Amino acid sequence: NLTQYAAQNGYLHDPMDVRKGLPHSTGTVDLIYSSHMIEHLDYREGKSFLMECRRVIKPETGCMRLIVPDAAILTGGYSDGSISVFDELSGSCADAKTPLAKLHALLYDNHKAAYDAETLLALLAETGWVGSRVGFRESRYEAGKQILRETTDNLPSISLFIEAEPLVS
């Protein structure tokens, strides 16, 4: 249970519905880490979430790390016939009888949006961020290195890793 893990490790775990905004004052948050969450929002909600993250992040020093299932990797598995290697990730993928049904299960079961690097980076730019693709356990920013020290990236074989800093005009 995440609440118990957070308590044992000295973290604040405060579950919330991010579609209703973030309970932080403007420009007060150092770091934001979102792993396999934004794809559970539709595109409009995802855009609102990123705008809200931009509002609360410290403008000069803040950093955000986003991890999502990489639609390019998953569609590549469909295209090259290797999609079954992802059966272990999802019961509905494992149960699917055809490659296309497996792809659909991976992209859309419990998900409302799918992202590749181009789509997520464009959405970040539209919401006031400068984003860049990074690798698993890699960071471009000093603040991003703190995120890596304090979090665990999951599902690296199917994930897209993006870091962003606020666009300062």
Coordinates of N, CA, C and O in Angstrom, one line a residue:
N1 N 0.8 -1.2 0.0 CA 0.0 0.0 0.0 C 0.9 1.2 0.0 O 1.8 1.4 0.8
L2 N 0.6 2.2 -0.9 CA 1.4 3.3 -1.1 C 1.5 4.2 0.1 O 2.5 4.8 0.5
T3 N 0.4 4.4 0.8 CA 0.3 5.2 2.0 C 1.3 4.7 3.1 O 2.0 5.4 3.7
Q4 N 1.3 3.4 3.3 CA 2.2 2.7 4.3 C 3.6 2.9 3.8 O 4.5 3.3 4.6
Y5 N 3.9 2.7 2.6 CA 5.3 2.9 2.0 C 5.8 4.3 2.3 O 6.9 4.5 2.7
A6 N 4.9 5.2 2.0 CA 5.3 6.7 2.1 C 5.6 7.0 3.6 O 6.6 7.6 3.9
A7 N 4.7 6.5 4.5 CA 4.9 6.7 5.9 C 6.2 6.1 6.4 O 7.0 6.7 7.2
Q8 N 6.6 4.9 6.0 CA 7.8 4.2 6.4 C 9.0 4.9 5.9 O 10.1 4.8 6.5
N9 N 8.9 5.7 4.8 CA 10.1 6.3 4.2 C 10.1 7.8 4.4 O 10.9 8.5 3.8
G10 N 9.2 8.3 5.2 CA 9.2 9.8 5.5 C 8.6 10.7 4.5 O 8.9 11.9 4.4
Y11 N 7.8 10.1 3.6 CA 7.2 10.9 2.5 C 5.7 11.2 2.9 O 5.1 10.4 3.5
L12 N 5.3 12.3 2.4 CA 3.9 12.7 2.5 C 3.1 12.0 1.3 O 3.5 12.2 0.2
H13 N 2.1 11.2 1.6 CA 1.3 10.7 0.5 C -0.1 11.2 0.8 O -0.8 10.9 1.8
D14 N -0.6 12.0 -0.2 CA -1.9 12.6 -0.1 C -2.6 12.4 -1.3 O -2.6 13.1 -2.3
P15 N -3.4 11.2 -1.4 CA -4.1 10.9 -2.6 C -5.1 12.1 -3.0 O -5.7 12.6 -2.1
M16 N -5.2 12.4 -4.2 CA -6.1 13.4 -4.7 C -6.5 13.2 -6.1 O -5.9 12.5 -6.8
D17 N -7.6 13.9 -6.5 CA -8.0 13.8 -7.9 C -7.4 15.1 -8.6 O -7.9 16.2 -8.4
V18 N -6.4 14.8 -9.3 CA -5.6 15.9 -10.0 C -6.5 16.7 -11.0 O -6.2 17.8 -11.4
R19 N -7.6 16.1 -11.4 CA -8.5 16.8 -12.3 C -9.2 18.0 -11.7 O -9.7 18.9 -12.3
K20 N -9.1 18.1 -10.3 CA -9.7 19.2 -9.6 C -8.6 20.2 -9.2 O -8.9 21.1 -8.4
G21 N -7.4 20.1 -9.8 CA -6.3 21.0 -9.5 C -5.4 20.5 -8.4 O -5.6 19.4 -7.8
L22 N -4.3 21.2 -8.2 CA -3.3 20.8 -7.2 C -3.4 21.7 -6.0 O -3.5 22.9 -6.2
P23 N -3.3 21.2 -4.8 CA -3.5 22.0 -3.6 C -2.2 22.7 -3.1 O -1.8 22.6 -2.0
H24 N -1.6 23.4 -4.1 CA -0.3 24.1 -3.8 C -0.4 25.5 -4.3 O -1.1 25.8 -5.3
S25 N 0.2 26.4 -3.6 CA 0.3 27.8 -4.1 C 1.1 27.9 -5.4 O 2.0 27.1 -5.6
T26 N 0.9 29.0 -6.1 CA 1.6 29.2 -7.4 C 3.1 29.4 -7.1 O 3.5 30.1 -6.2
G27 N 3.9 28.6 -7.9 CA 5.4 28.7 -7.8 C 6.0 28.2 -6.5 O 7.1 28.7 -6.2
T28 N 5.5 27.2 -5.9 CA 6.0 26.8 -4.6 C 6.5 25.3 -4.6 O 7.1 24.9 -3.7
V29 N 6.4 24.6 -5.7 CA 6.7 23.2 -5.8 C 8.1 23.0 -6.5 O 8.3 23.6 -7.5
D30 N 9.0 22.3 -5.8 CA 10.3 22.0 -6.4 C 10.3 21.0 -7.5 O 10.9 21.2 -8.5
L31 N 9.7 19.9 -7.3 CA 9.7 18.7 -8.1 C 8.4 18.1 -8.3 O 7.6 18.0 -7.4
I32 N 8.1 17.6 -9.5 CA 6.9 16.8 -9.8 C 7.3 15.5 -10.5 O 8.1 15.6 -11.4
Y33 N 6.8 14.4 -10.0 CA 7.0 13.1 -10.6 C 5.7 12.5 -10.9 O 4.9 12.3 -10.0
S34 N 5.5 12.1 -12.1 CA 4.2 11.5 -12.5 C 4.6 10.2 -13.3 O 5.1 10.3 -14.4
S35 N 4.3 9.1 -12.7 CA 4.6 7.8 -13.4 C 3.4 7.0 -13.7 O 2.6 6.6 -12.8
H36 N 3.2 6.8 -15.0 CA 2.0 6.0 -15.5 C 0.7 6.5 -14.9 O -0.1 5.7 -14.4
M37 N 0.5 7.8 -15.0 CA -0.7 8.4 -14.5 C -1.4 9.2 -15.5 O -2.6 9.1 -15.7
I38 N -0.7 10.1 -16.3 CA -1.4 11.0 -17.2 C -2.2 10.3 -18.3 O -3.2 10.8 -18.7
E39 N -1.8 9.1 -18.6 CA -2.6 8.4 -19.7 C -4.0 7.9 -19.2 O -4.8 7.5 -19.9
H40 N -4.2 8.0 -17.9 CA -5.5 7.7 -17.3 C -6.4 8.9 -17.3 O -7.6 8.8 -17.0
L41 N -5.9 10.0 -17.8 CA -6.7 11.2 -18.0 C -7.0 11.3 -19.5 O -6.1 10.9 -20.3
D42 N -8.1 11.9 -19.9 CA -8.2 12.1 -21.4 C -7.3 13.3 -21.8 O -6.7 13.9 -20.9
Y43 N -7.2 13.6 -23.0 CA -6.2 14.6 -23.5 C -6.5 16.0 -22.9 O -5.6 16.7 -22.5
R44 N -7.8 16.3 -22.8 CA -8.1 17.6 -22.2 C -7.8 17.7 -20.8 O -7.2 18.7 -20.3
E45 N -8.1 16.6 -20.0 CA -7.7 16.6 -18.6 C -6.2 16.5 -18.5 O -5.6 17.2 -17.5
G46 N -5.5 15.8 -19.3 CA -4.0 15.8 -19.3 C -3.4 17.2 -19.5 O -2.5 17.6 -18.8
K47 N -4.0 17.9 -20.5 CA -3.5 19.3 -20.7 C -3.7 20.1 -19.5 O -2.9 20.9 -19.1
S48 N -4.9 20.0 -18.9 CA -5.2 20.8 -17.7 C -4.3 20.5 -16.5 O -3.8 21.3 -15.8
F49 N -4.0 19.2 -16.4 CA -3.0 18.7 -15.4 C -1.7 19.3 -15.6 O -1.0 19.9 -14.6
L50 N -1.2 19.3 -16.8 CA 0.2 19.9 -17.1 C 0.2 21.4 -16.9 O 1.2 22.0 -16.4
M51 N -0.9 22.1 -17.2 CA -1.0 23.5 -16.9 C -1.0 23.8 -15.4 O -0.4 24.7 -15.0
E52 N -1.7 22.9 -14.7 CA -1.7 23.1 -13.2 C -0.3 22.8 -12.6 O 0.2 23.5 -11.7
C53 N 0.4 21.8 -13.2 CA 1.8 21.6 -12.7 C 2.6 22.8 -13.0 O 3.5 23.2 -12.2
R54 N 2.4 23.4 -14.2 CA 3.2 24.6 -14.5 C 2.9 25.7 -13.6 O 3.8 26.5 -13.2
R55 N 1.7 25.8 -13.2 CA 1.3 26.9 -12.2 C 2.0 26.7 -10.9 O 2.5 27.7 -10.3
V56 N 2.1 25.5 -10.4 CA 2.6 25.3 -9.0 C 4.2 25.2 -9.0 O 4.8 25.3 -7.9
I57 N 4.8 24.9 -10.1 CA 6.3 24.6 -10.1 C 7.0 25.9 -9.8 O 6.6 27.0 -10.3
K58 N 8.2 25.8 -9.2 CA 9.0 27.0 -9.0 C 9.6 27.4 -10.4 O 10.2 26.5 -11.1
P59 N 9.4 28.6 -10.8 CA 9.7 29.0 -12.2 C 11.2 28.9 -12.6 O 11.5 28.6 -13.7
E60 N 12.1 29.1 -11.7 CA 13.5 29.1 -12.1 C 14.2 27.8 -11.8 O 15.2 27.5 -12.5
T61 N 13.7 27.0 -10.9 CA 14.5 25.8 -10.5 C 13.7 24.5 -10.5 O 14.2 23.5 -10.2
G62 N 12.4 24.6 -10.8 CA 11.5 23.4 -10.8 C 11.8 22.4 -11.9 O 12.3 22.8 -12.9
C63 N 11.4 21.2 -11.7 CA 11.6 20.2 -12.7 C 10.5 19.1 -12.5 O 10.0 18.9 -11.4
M64 N 10.1 18.6 -13.7 CA 9.1 17.5 -13.7 C 9.6 16.3 -14.5 O 10.2 16.5 -15.5
R65 N 9.3 15.1 -14.0 CA 9.6 13.9 -14.7 C 8.2 13.2 -15.0 O 7.5 13.0 -14.0
L66 N 8.0 12.9 -16.2 CA 6.8 12.2 -16.6 C 7.2 10.8 -17.2 O 8.1 10.7 -18.1
I67 N 6.5 9.8 -16.9 CA 6.7 8.5 -17.4 C 5.3 8.0 -17.9 O 4.3 8.0 -17.1
V68 N 5.2 7.5 -19.1 CA 4.0 7.0 -19.7 C 4.3 5.8 -20.5 O 5.5 5.6 -20.9
P69 N 3.3 4.9 -20.8 CA 3.6 3.8 -21.7 C 3.9 4.5 -23.1 O 3.2 5.4 -23.5
D70 N 4.9 4.0 -23.7 CA 5.4 4.6 -25.0 C 4.6 3.9 -26.1 O 4.8 2.7 -26.5
A71 N 3.6 4.7 -26.7 CA 2.8 4.1 -27.8 C 3.7 3.6 -29.0 O 3.4 2.7 -29.7
A72 N 4.8 4.3 -29.2 CA 5.7 3.9 -30.3 C 6.3 2.5 -30.0 O 6.4 1.7 -31.0
I73 N 6.7 2.2 -28.8 CA 7.2 0.9 -28.5 C 6.1 -0.2 -28.6 O 6.3 -1.3 -29.2
L74 N 4.9 0.1 -28.1 CA 3.8 -0.8 -28.2 C 3.4 -1.1 -29.6 O 3.1 -2.2 -30.0
T75 N 3.2 0.0 -30.4 CA 2.8 -0.2 -31.8 C 3.9 -0.9 -32.6 O 3.7 -1.7 -33.5
G76 N 5.2 -0.7 -32.2 CA 6.3 -1.4 -32.8 C 6.2 -2.9 -32.6 O 6.5 -3.7 -33.5
G77 N 5.8 -3.3 -31.4 CA 5.6 -4.7 -31.0 C 4.5 -5.3 -31.9 O 4.6 -6.5 -32.3
Y78 N 3.5 -4.5 -32.1 CA 2.4 -5.0 -33.0 C 2.9 -5.1 -34.4 O 2.7 -6.2 -35.0
S79 N 3.6 -4.1 -34.9 CA 4.1 -4.2 -36.3 C 5.0 -5.3 -36.6 O 5.0 -5.9 -37.6
D80 N 5.9 -5.6 -35.6 CA 7.0 -6.6 -35.9 C 6.6 -8.0 -35.4 O 7.3 -8.9 -35.4
G81 N 5.3 -8.1 -34.8 CA 4.9 -9.4 -34.4 C 5.3 -9.9 -33.0 O 5.1 -11.0 -32.7
S82 N 5.9 -9.0 -32.3 CA 6.4 -9.4 -30.9 C 5.6 -8.9 -29.8 O 6.0 -8.9 -28.6
I83 N 4.3 -8.5 -30.1 CA 3.5 -7.9 -29.0 C 3.2 -8.9 -27.9 O 3.0 -8.4 -26.7
S84 N 3.3 -10.2 -28.1 CA 3.0 -11.1 -27.0 C 4.1 -11.0 -25.9 O 3.8 -11.5 -24.8
V85 N 5.2 -10.4 -26.2 CA 6.2 -10.3 -25.1 C 5.7 -9.4 -23.9 O 6.2 -9.5 -22.8
F86 N 4.6 -8.6 -24.2 CA 4.0 -7.8 -23.2 C 2.9 -8.4 -22.5 O 2.2 -7.8 -21.6
D87 N 2.6 -9.7 -22.7 CA 1.5 -10.4 -22.1 C 1.6 -10.3 -20.5 O 0.6 -10.2 -19.8
E88 N 2.8 -10.4 -20.0 CA 3.0 -10.4 -18.6 C 2.6 -9.0 -17.9 O 2.4 -9.0 -16.7
L89 N 2.4 -8.0 -18.7 CA 2.1 -6.7 -18.2 C 0.6 -6.5 -17.9 O 0.2 -5.7 -17.1
S90 N -0.2 -7.3 -18.5 CA -1.7 -7.1 -18.5 C -2.4 -8.4 -18.7 O -2.2 -9.1 -19.7
G91 N -3.3 -8.7 -17.8 CA -4.1 -9.9 -18.0 C -4.9 -9.8 -19.2 O -5.1 -10.8 -20.0
S92 N -5.5 -8.6 -19.5 CA -6.3 -8.5 -20.7 C -5.4 -8.6 -22.0 O -5.9 -9.1 -23.0
C93 N -4.2 -8.2 -21.9 CA -3.3 -8.4 -23.1 C -3.0 -9.9 -23.3 O -3.1 -10.4 -24.4
A94 N -2.7 -10.6 -22.2 CA -2.5 -12.0 -22.2 C -3.7 -12.8 -22.7 O -3.5 -13.8 -23.5
D95 N -4.9 -12.3 -22.4 CA -6.1 -13.0 -22.8 C -6.5 -12.7 -24.2 O -7.3 -13.4 -24.8
A96 N -6.0 -11.6 -24.8 CA -6.4 -11.2 -26.1 C -5.9 -12.3 -27.1 O -4.8 -12.8 -27.0
K97 N -6.8 -12.5 -28.1 CA -6.5 -13.6 -29.1 C -5.7 -13.1 -30.3 O -5.2 -14.0 -31.0
T98 N -5.7 -11.8 -30.6 CA -5.0 -11.3 -31.8 C -4.0 -10.2 -31.4 O -4.2 -9.6 -30.4
P99 N -3.1 -10.0 -32.3 CA -2.1 -8.9 -32.0 C -2.8 -7.6 -31.8 O -2.4 -6.8 -30.9
L100 N -3.8 -7.3 -32.7 CA -4.4 -6.0 -32.5 C -5.2 -5.9 -31.2 O -5.2 -4.8 -30.6
A101 N -5.8 -6.9 -30.8 CA -6.5 -6.9 -29.5 C -5.5 -6.7 -28.4 O -5.8 -6.1 -27.4
K102 N -4.4 -7.3 -28.5 CA -3.3 -7.1 -27.5 C -2.9 -5.7 -27.4 O -2.7 -5.1 -26.3
L103 N -2.6 -5.1 -28.6 CA -2.3 -3.7 -28.6 C -3.3 -2.8 -28.0 O -3.0 -1.9 -27.2
H104 N -4.6 -3.0 -28.3 CA -5.7 -2.2 -27.8 C -5.7 -2.4 -26.3 O -5.8 -1.4 -25.5
A105 N -5.5 -3.6 -25.8 CA -5.5 -3.8 -24.3 C -4.4 -3.0 -23.6 O -4.6 -2.4 -22.6
L106 N -3.2 -3.0 -24.3 CA -2.1 -2.3 -23.7 C -2.2 -0.8 -23.7 O -1.9 -0.1 -22.8
L107 N -2.8 -0.3 -24.8 CA -2.9 1.2 -25.0 C -4.2 1.7 -24.3 O -4.1 2.8 -23.8
Y108 N -5.3 1.0 -24.3 CA -6.5 1.6 -23.9 C -7.3 1.0 -22.7 O -8.2 1.6 -22.2
D109 N -6.9 -0.2 -22.2 CA -7.6 -0.8 -21.1 C -7.2 0.1 -19.9 O -6.1 0.2 -19.5
N110 N -8.2 0.7 -19.3 CA -8.0 1.7 -18.2 C -7.3 2.9 -18.6 O -6.9 3.7 -17.7
H111 N -7.0 3.1 -19.8 CA -6.3 4.4 -20.3 C -7.3 5.2 -21.1 O -8.1 4.6 -21.8
K112 N -7.1 6.5 -21.0 CA -8.0 7.4 -21.8 C -7.2 8.1 -22.9 O -7.8 8.8 -23.7
A113 N -5.9 8.0 -22.9 CA -5.0 8.6 -23.9 C -3.8 7.8 -24.1 O -3.4 6.9 -23.3
A114 N -3.1 8.0 -25.2 CA -1.9 7.3 -25.5 C -0.9 8.3 -26.0 O -1.3 9.3 -26.6
Y115 N 0.4 8.1 -25.6 CA 1.4 9.1 -25.9 C 2.6 8.5 -26.6 O 3.0 7.4 -26.2
D116 N 3.2 9.2 -27.5 CA 4.6 8.9 -28.0 C 5.3 10.2 -27.7 O 4.8 11.2 -27.1
A117 N 6.6 10.2 -27.9 CA 7.5 11.4 -27.6 C 7.0 12.6 -28.2 O 6.8 13.7 -27.6
E118 N 6.7 12.6 -29.5 CA 6.2 13.8 -30.2 C 5.0 14.4 -29.6 O 4.9 15.6 -29.4
T119 N 4.0 13.5 -29.3 CA 2.7 14.0 -28.8 C 2.9 14.6 -27.4 O 2.4 15.7 -27.1
L120 N 3.6 13.9 -26.5 CA 3.8 14.4 -25.1 C 4.7 15.7 -25.1 O 4.4 16.6 -24.4
L121 N 5.7 15.7 -25.9 CA 6.6 16.9 -26.0 C 5.8 18.1 -26.5 O 5.9 19.3 -26.0
A122 N 4.9 17.9 -27.5 CA 4.1 19.0 -28.0 C 3.1 19.5 -27.0 O 2.9 20.7 -26.8
L123 N 2.5 18.6 -26.2 CA 1.6 19.0 -25.2 C 2.3 19.8 -24.1 O 1.8 20.8 -23.6
L124 N 3.5 19.4 -23.7 CA 4.3 20.1 -22.7 C 4.6 21.5 -23.2 O 4.5 22.5 -22.5
A125 N 5.0 21.6 -24.5 CA 5.3 23.0 -25.0 C 4.1 23.8 -25.0 O 4.2 25.0 -24.7
E126 N 3.0 23.3 -25.3 CA 1.7 24.0 -25.3 C 1.3 24.5 -24.0 O 0.6 25.5 -23.8
T127 N 1.8 23.8 -22.9 CA 1.4 24.2 -21.5 C 2.5 24.9 -20.8 O 2.4 24.9 -19.5
G128 N 3.5 25.4 -21.5 CA 4.5 26.2 -20.8 C 5.7 25.5 -20.3 O 6.4 26.0 -19.3
W129 N 6.1 24.4 -20.9 CA 7.2 23.6 -20.4 C 8.2 23.4 -21.6 O 7.9 23.4 -22.7
V130 N 9.5 23.2 -21.2 CA 10.5 22.8 -22.2 C 10.8 21.4 -21.8 O 11.4 21.1 -20.7
G131 N 10.4 20.4 -22.7 CA 10.6 19.0 -22.4 C 11.7 18.4 -23.2 O 12.0 18.9 -24.3
S132 N 12.2 17.3 -22.7 CA 13.2 16.5 -23.5 C 13.0 15.0 -23.1 O 12.7 14.7 -21.9
R133 N 13.3 14.2 -24.1 CA 13.3 12.8 -23.8 C 14.6 12.4 -23.1 O 15.6 12.9 -23.5
V134 N 14.4 11.6 -22.1 CA 15.6 11.0 -21.4 C 15.5 9.5 -21.3 O 14.4 9.0 -21.6
G135 N 16.5 8.9 -20.9 CA 16.5 7.4 -20.8 C 16.1 7.0 -19.4 O 16.0 7.8 -18.5
F136 N 15.9 5.7 -19.3 CA 15.7 5.1 -18.0 C 16.8 5.4 -17.0 O 17.9 5.3 -17.3
R137 N 16.4 6.0 -15.9 CA 17.3 6.4 -14.8 C 18.3 7.4 -15.3 O 19.4 7.5 -14.7
E138 N 18.0 8.2 -16.3 CA 18.8 9.3 -16.7 C 18.1 10.6 -16.5 O 16.9 10.7 -16.5
S139 N 18.9 11.7 -16.3 CA 18.4 13.0 -16.1 C 19.2 14.1 -16.7 O 20.5 13.9 -16.7
R140 N 18.6 15.1 -17.2 CA 19.3 16.2 -17.8 C 19.5 17.4 -16.8 O 20.3 18.2 -17.0
Y141 N 18.8 17.3 -15.7 CA 18.7 18.5 -14.8 C 19.2 18.0 -13.4 O 19.0 16.9 -13.0
E142 N 19.8 18.9 -12.7 CA 20.2 18.6 -11.3 C 19.0 18.3 -10.5 O 19.0 17.3 -9.7
A143 N 17.9 19.0 -10.6 CA 16.7 18.7 -9.8 C 16.2 17.3 -10.3 O 15.6 16.6 -9.4
G144 N 16.3 17.0 -11.5 CA 15.9 15.7 -12.0 C 16.7 14.5 -11.3 O 16.1 13.4 -11.1
K145 N 17.9 14.8 -11.0 CA 18.7 13.8 -10.3 C 18.2 13.5 -9.0 O 18.2 12.4 -8.5
Q146 N 17.6 14.5 -8.3 CA 17.0 14.3 -7.0 C 15.8 13.5 -7.2 O 15.5 12.6 -6.4
I147 N 15.0 13.7 -8.2 CA 13.8 12.9 -8.5 C 14.3 11.4 -8.6 O 13.7 10.5 -8.0
L148 N 15.3 11.2 -9.4 CA 15.8 9.8 -9.5 C 16.2 9.1 -8.2 O 16.0 8.0 -8.0
R149 N 16.9 9.9 -7.3 CA 17.3 9.4 -6.0 C 16.1 9.0 -5.2 O 16.2 8.1 -4.3
E150 N 15.0 9.7 -5.4 CA 13.9 9.5 -4.5 C 12.7 8.7 -5.0 O 11.7 8.5 -4.4
T151 N 12.8 8.2 -6.3 CA 11.7 7.5 -6.9 C 12.3 6.2 -7.6 O 13.5 6.1 -7.8
T152 N 11.4 5.4 -8.0 CA 11.7 4.2 -8.8 C 10.9 4.3 -10.1 O 9.7 4.4 -10.1
D153 N 11.6 4.3 -11.3 CA 10.9 4.2 -12.5 C 10.4 2.8 -12.8 O 11.2 1.8 -12.6
N154 N 9.1 2.6 -13.1 CA 8.7 1.2 -13.3 C 8.4 1.0 -14.8 O 8.3 1.9 -15.5
L155 N 8.3 -0.3 -15.1 CA 8.0 -0.7 -16.5 C 8.9 -0.1 -17.6 O 8.5 0.4 -18.6
P156 N 10.3 -0.1 -17.4 CA 11.1 0.6 -18.3 C 11.1 0.0 -19.7 O 11.3 0.7 -20.7
S157 N 10.7 -1.3 -19.9 CA 10.7 -1.9 -21.2 C 9.6 -1.3 -22.1 O 9.7 -1.4 -23.4
I158 N 8.6 -0.6 -21.6 CA 7.5 -0.1 -22.4 C 7.3 1.4 -22.2 O 6.4 2.0 -22.7
S159 N 8.2 2.0 -21.4 CA 8.0 3.4 -21.0 C 8.7 4.5 -21.8 O 9.8 4.2 -22.3
L160 N 8.1 5.6 -21.8 CA 8.7 6.8 -22.4 C 9.0 7.7 -21.2 O 8.2 7.9 -20.3
F161 N 10.2 8.2 -21.1 CA 10.7 9.0 -20.0 C 10.9 10.4 -20.5 O 11.7 10.6 -21.4
I162 N 10.3 11.4 -19.9 CA 10.4 12.8 -20.3 C 10.6 13.6 -19.1 O 10.0 13.5 -18.0
E163 N 11.6 14.6 -19.2 CA 11.8 15.6 -18.2 C 11.5 16.9 -18.8 O 11.6 17.2 -19.9
A164 N 11.0 17.8 -17.9 CA 10.7 19.1 -18.3 C 11.0 20.2 -17.3 O 11.0 19.9 -16.1
E165 N 11.3 21.3 -17.7 CA 11.5 22.5 -16.9 C 10.6 23.6 -17.3 O 10.2 23.6 -18.5
P166 N 10.1 24.4 -16.5 CA 9.2 25.5 -16.9 C 9.9 26.4 -17.9 O 11.0 26.8 -17.7
L167 N 9.1 26.8 -18.9 CA 9.5 27.8 -19.9 C 9.5 29.1 -19.1 O 8.4 29.5 -18.6
V168 N 10.6 29.8 -19.1 CA 10.6 31.1 -18.4 C 10.8 32.2 -19.5 O 11.7 32.2 -20.3
S169 N 9.8 33.1 -19.5 CA 9.9 34.1 -20.6 C 10.5 35.4 -20.1 O 10.8 35.6 -19.0

